[in-house]
mmCIF file of C-alpha atoms in Angstrom:
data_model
loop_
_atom_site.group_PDB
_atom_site.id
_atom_site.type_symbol
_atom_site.label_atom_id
_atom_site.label_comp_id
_atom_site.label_asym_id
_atom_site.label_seq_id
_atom_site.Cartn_x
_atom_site.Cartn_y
_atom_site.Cartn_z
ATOM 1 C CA UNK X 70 30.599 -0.732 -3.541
ATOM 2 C CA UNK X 71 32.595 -2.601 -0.418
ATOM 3 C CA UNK X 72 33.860 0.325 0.272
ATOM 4 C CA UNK X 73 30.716 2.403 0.346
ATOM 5 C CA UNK X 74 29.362 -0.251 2.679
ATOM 6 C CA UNK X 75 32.602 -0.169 4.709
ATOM 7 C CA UNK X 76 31.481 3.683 5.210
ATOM 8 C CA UNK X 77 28.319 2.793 6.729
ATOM 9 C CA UNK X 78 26.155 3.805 3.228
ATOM 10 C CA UNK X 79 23.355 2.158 2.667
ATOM 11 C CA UNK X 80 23.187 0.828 -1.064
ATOM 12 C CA UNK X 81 19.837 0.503 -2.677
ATOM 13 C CA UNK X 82 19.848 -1.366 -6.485
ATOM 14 C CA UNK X 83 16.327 -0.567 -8.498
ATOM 15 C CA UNK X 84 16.257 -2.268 -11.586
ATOM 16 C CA UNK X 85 13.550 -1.825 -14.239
ATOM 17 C CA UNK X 86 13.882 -5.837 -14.459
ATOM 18 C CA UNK X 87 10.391 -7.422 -14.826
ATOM 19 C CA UNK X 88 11.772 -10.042 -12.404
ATOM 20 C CA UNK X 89 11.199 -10.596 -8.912
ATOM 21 C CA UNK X 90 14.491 -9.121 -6.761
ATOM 22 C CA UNK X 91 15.256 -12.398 -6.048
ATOM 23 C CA UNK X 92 16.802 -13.002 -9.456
ATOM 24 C CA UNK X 93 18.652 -9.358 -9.265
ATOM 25 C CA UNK X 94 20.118 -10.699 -5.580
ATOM 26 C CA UNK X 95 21.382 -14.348 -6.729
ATOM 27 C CA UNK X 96 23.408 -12.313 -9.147
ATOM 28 C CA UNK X 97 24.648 -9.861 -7.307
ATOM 29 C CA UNK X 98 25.721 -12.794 -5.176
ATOM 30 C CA UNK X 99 27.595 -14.640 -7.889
ATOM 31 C CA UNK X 100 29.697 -11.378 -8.750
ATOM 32 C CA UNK X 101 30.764 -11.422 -5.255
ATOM 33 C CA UNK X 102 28.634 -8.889 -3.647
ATOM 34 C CA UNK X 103 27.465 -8.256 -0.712
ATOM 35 C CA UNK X 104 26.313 -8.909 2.130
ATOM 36 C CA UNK X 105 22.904 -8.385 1.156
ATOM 37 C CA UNK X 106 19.175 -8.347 1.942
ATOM 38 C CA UNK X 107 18.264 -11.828 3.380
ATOM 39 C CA UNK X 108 21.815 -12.804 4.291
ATOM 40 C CA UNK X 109 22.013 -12.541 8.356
ATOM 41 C CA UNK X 110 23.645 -10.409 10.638
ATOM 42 C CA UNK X 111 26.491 -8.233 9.714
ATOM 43 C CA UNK X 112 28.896 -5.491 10.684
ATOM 44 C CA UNK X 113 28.254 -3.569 7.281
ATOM 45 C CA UNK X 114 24.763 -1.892 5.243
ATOM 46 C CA UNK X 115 23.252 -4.691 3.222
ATOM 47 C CA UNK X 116 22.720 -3.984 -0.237
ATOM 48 C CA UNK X 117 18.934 -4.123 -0.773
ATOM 49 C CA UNK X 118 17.372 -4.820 -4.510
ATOM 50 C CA UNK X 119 13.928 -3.382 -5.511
ATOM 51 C CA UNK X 120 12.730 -4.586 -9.173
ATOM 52 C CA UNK X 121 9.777 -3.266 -10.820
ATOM 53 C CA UNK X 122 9.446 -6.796 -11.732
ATOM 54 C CA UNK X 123 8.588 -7.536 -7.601
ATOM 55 C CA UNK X 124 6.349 -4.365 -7.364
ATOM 56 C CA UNK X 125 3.846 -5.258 -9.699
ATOM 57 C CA UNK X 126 3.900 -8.745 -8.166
ATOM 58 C CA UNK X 127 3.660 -7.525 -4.921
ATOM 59 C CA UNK X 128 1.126 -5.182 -6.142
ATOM 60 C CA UNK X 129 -0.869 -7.680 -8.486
ATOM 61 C CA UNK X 130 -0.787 -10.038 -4.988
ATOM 62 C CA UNK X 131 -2.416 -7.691 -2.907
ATOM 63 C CA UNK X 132 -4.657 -5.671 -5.017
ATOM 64 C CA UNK X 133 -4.969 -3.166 -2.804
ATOM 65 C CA UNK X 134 -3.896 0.052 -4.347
ATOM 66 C CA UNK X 135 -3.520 1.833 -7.390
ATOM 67 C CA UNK X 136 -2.295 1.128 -10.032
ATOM 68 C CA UNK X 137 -3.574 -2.656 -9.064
ATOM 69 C CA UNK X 138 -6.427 -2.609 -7.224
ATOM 70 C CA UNK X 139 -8.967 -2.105 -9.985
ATOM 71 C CA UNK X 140 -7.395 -4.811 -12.111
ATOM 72 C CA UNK X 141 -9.224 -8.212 -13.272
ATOM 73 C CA UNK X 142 -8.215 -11.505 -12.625
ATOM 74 C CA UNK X 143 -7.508 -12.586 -16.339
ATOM 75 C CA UNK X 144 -4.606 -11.264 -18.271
ATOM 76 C CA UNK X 145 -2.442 -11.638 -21.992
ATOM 77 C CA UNK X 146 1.058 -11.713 -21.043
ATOM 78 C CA UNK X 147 4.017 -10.132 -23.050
ATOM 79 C CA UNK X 148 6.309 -12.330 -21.625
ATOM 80 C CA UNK X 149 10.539 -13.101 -21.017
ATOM 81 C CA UNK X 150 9.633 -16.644 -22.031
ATOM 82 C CA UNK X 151 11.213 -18.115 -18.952
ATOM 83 C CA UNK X 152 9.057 -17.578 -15.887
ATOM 84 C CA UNK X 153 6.089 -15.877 -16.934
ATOM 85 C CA UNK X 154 3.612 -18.427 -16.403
ATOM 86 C CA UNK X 155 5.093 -19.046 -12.478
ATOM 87 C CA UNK X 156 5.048 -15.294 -12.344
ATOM 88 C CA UNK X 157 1.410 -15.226 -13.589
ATOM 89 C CA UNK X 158 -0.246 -17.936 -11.285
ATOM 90 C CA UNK X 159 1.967 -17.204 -8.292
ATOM 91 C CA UNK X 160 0.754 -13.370 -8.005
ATOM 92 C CA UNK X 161 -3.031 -14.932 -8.628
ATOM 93 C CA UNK X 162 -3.831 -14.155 -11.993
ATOM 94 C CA UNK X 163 -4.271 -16.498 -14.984
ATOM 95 C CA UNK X 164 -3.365 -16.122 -18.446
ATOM 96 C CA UNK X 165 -6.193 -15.642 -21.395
ATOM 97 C CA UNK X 166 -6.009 -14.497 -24.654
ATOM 98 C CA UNK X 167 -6.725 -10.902 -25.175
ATOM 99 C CA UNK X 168 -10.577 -11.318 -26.280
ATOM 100 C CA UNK X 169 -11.016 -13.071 -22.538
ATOM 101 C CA UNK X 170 -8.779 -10.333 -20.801
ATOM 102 C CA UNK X 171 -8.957 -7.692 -18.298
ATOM 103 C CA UNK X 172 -5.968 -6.198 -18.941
ATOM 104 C CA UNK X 173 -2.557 -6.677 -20.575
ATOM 105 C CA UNK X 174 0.392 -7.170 -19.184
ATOM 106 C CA UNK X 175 3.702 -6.245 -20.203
ATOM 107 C CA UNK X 176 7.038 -8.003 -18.932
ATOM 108 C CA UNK X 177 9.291 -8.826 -21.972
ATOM 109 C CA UNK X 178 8.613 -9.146 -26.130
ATOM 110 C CA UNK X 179 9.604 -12.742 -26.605
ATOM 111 C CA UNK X 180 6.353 -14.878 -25.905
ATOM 112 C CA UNK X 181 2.980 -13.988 -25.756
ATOM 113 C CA UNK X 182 1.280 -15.843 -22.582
ATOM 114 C CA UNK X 183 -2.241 -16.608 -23.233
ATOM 115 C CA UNK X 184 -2.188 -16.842 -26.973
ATOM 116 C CA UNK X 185 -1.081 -20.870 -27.411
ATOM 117 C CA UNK X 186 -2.762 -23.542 -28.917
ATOM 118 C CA UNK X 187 -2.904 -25.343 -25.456
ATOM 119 C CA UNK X 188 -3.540 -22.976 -22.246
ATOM 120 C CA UNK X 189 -2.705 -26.619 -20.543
ATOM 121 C CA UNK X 190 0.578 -27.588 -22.270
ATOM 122 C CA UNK X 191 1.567 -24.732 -24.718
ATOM 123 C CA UNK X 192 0.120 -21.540 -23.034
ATOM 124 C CA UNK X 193 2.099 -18.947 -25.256
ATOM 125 C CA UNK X 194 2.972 -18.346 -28.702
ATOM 126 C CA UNK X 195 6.447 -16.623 -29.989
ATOM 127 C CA UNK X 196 6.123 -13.565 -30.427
ATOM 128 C CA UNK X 197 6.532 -11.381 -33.422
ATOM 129 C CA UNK X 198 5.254 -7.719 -34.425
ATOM 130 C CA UNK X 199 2.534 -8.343 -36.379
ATOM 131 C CA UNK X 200 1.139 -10.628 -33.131
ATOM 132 C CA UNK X 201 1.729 -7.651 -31.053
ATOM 133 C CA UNK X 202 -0.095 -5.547 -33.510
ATOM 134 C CA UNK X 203 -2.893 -7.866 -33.727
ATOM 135 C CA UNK X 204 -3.235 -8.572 -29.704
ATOM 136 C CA UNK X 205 -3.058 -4.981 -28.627
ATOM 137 C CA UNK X 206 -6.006 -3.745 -31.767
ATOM 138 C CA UNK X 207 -8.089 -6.269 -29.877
ATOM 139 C CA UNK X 208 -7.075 -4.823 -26.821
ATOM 140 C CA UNK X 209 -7.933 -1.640 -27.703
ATOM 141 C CA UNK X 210 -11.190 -3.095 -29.637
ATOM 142 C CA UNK X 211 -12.172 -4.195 -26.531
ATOM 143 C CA UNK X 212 -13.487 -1.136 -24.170
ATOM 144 C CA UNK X 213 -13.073 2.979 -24.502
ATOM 145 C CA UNK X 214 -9.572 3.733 -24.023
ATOM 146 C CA UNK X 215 -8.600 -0.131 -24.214
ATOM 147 C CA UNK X 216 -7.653 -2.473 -21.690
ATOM 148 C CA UNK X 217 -5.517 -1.188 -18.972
ATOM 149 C CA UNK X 218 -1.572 -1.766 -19.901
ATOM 150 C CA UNK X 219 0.573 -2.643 -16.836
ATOM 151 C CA UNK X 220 4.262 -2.300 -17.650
ATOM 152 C CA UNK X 221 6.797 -4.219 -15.809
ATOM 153 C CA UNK X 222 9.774 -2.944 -17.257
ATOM 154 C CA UNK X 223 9.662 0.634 -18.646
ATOM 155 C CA UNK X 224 12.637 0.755 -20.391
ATOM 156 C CA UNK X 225 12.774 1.721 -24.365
ATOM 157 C CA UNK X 226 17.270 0.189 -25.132
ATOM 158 C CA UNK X 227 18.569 -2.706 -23.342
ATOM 159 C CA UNK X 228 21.006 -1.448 -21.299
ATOM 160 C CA UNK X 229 23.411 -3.710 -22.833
ATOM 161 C CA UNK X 230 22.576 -1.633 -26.354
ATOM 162 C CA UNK X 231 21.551 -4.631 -27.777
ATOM 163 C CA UNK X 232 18.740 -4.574 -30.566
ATOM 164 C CA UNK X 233 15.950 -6.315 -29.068
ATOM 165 C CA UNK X 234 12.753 -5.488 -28.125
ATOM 166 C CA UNK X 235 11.912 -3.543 -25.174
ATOM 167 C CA UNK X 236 8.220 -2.924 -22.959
ATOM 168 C CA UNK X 237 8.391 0.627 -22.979
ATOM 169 C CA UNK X 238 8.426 0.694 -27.065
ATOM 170 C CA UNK X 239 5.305 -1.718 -26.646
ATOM 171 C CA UNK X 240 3.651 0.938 -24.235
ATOM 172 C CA UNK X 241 4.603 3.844 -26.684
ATOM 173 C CA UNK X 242 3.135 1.917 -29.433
ATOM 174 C CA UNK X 243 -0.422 0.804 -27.954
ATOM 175 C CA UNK X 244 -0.473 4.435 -26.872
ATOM 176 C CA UNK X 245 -0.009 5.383 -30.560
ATOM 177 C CA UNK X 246 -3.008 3.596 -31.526
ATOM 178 C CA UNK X 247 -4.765 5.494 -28.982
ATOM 179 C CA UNK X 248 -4.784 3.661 -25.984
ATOM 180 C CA UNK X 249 -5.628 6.100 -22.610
ATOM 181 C CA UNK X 250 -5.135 3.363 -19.732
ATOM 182 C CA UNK X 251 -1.433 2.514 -20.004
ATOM 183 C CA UNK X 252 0.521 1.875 -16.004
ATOM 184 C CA UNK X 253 3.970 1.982 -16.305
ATOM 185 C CA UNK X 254 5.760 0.993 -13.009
ATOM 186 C CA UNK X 255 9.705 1.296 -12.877
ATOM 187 C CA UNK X 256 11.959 4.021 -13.769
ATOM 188 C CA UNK X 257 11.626 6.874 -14.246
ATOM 189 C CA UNK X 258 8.192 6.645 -12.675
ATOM 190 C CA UNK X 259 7.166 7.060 -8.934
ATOM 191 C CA UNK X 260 6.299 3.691 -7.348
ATOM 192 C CA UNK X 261 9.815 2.359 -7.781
ATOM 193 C CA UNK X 262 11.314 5.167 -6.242
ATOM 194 C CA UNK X 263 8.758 5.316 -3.591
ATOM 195 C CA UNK X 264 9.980 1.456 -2.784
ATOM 196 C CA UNK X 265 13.143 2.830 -2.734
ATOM 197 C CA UNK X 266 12.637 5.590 -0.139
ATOM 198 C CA UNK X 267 11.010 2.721 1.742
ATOM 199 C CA UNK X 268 14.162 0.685 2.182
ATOM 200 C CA UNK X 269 16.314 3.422 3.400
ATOM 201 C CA UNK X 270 13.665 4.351 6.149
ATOM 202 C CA UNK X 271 13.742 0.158 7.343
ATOM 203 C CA UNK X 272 17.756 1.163 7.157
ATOM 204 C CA UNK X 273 16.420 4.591 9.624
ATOM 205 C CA UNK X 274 17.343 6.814 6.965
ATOM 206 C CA UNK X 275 14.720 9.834 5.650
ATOM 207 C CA UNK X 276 14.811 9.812 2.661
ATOM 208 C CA UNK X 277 13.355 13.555 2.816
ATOM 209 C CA UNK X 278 16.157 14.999 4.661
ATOM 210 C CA UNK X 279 19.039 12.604 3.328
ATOM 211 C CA UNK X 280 21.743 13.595 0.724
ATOM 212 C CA UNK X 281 21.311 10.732 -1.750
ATOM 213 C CA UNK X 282 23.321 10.040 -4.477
ATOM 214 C CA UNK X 283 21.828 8.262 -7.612
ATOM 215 C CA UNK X 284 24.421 6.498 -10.288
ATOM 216 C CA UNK X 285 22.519 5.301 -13.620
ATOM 217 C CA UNK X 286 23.401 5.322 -17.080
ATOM 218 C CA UNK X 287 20.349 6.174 -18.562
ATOM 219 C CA UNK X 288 19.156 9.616 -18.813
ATOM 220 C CA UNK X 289 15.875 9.052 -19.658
ATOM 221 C CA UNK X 290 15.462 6.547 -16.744
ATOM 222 C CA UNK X 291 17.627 6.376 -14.144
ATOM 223 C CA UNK X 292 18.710 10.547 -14.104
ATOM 224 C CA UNK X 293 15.023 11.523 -15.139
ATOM 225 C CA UNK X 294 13.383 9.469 -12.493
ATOM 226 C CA UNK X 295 15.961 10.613 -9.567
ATOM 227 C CA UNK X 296 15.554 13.825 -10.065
ATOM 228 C CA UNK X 297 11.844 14.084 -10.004
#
């Protein structure tokens, strides 16, 4: 990677993490990378970060444009169970449960944000598969087609192979049930990559006439989605 940026190549990481980049950067930092976005002036590329995590807070921010703009304020969280409820009030939504929702929103399968005994002091509950089960059948209960699914992180495996659960299975599941209005964002779908192509033209690259190299290890994710 120091190399690359010795070269002059512009290095962008996207991550289906549900977290903002800022969380992707700090560690990038503390494995001795870099320079990279945010850190001054240098002679070198910066490495710049784009998270799926940050575009649907971005997008959730601005509600502006698809897939975000026709979203509701209210929302049942399937959270990390670290940040969710910062990441919930600082993008301006609030977290309900699902009969009070407007849609559903997918970050991680280890709370449920919304579903507590306390919105006040114990906003989530843990979560477990028949929860999930029961939250998204009221989801779906609740208009044609369900309430819209926003997914914040794609992916299906950890890509440390561990056997946890994973957004993307979530997504396949509620889908499975019959669900029509399910919004993945992240690898190997288009947003991300359309982020991406926007940091290499700030770095006056076009991304339409560049030779760009993509390294993943995921075929169904990181080589699906680059070659699209």
């Amino acid at each position: 990677v120091c190399e690359l940026q010795r070269r002059g190549k512009k290095i962008v990481i996207i991550s289906n993490s549900s977290r903002r980049k800022s969380d992707t950067l700090a560690r990038l930092r503390s494995m001795g990378f870099g320079p990279c976005e945010g850190d001054g002036a240098s002679d070198v590329p910066p490495i710049s970060v784009v998270t799926s995590g940050d575009l649907v807070w971005e997008g959730l921010s601005a509600a502006a444009a698809a897939p975000f703009a026709d979203l509701g304020l209210r929302c049942t969280v399937f959270g990390n169970g670290e940040d969710d409820e910062e990441y919930v009030r600082t993008c301006g939504r609030v977290a309900v449960p699902v009969a009070e929702a407007d849609f559903v929103l997918a970050r991680g399968l280890f709370t449920i944000l919304g579903t507590g005994p306390d919105l006040l002091r114990q906003p989530f509950s843990p979560y477990s598969a028949d929860a999930e089960e029961e939250a998204l059948r009221a989801a779906l209960a609740a208009r044609p087609g369900g309430l819209p699914l926003v997914v914040a992180n794609p992916d299906t495996v950890r890509p440390d192979g561990k056997d946890s659960p994973m957004p993307g299975l979530l997504a396949a599941r509620y889908e499975a049930m019959g669900a029509t209005d399910i919004r993945p964002v992240g690898k190997p779908h288009p947003l991300i990559y359309e982020a991406c192509r926007a940091q290499l033209a700030i770095a006056g690259i076009d991304a339409a006439g560049a030779r760009v190299a993509a390294v993943g290890d995921s075929l169904h994710h990181d080589v699906l989605g680059a070659s699209q």
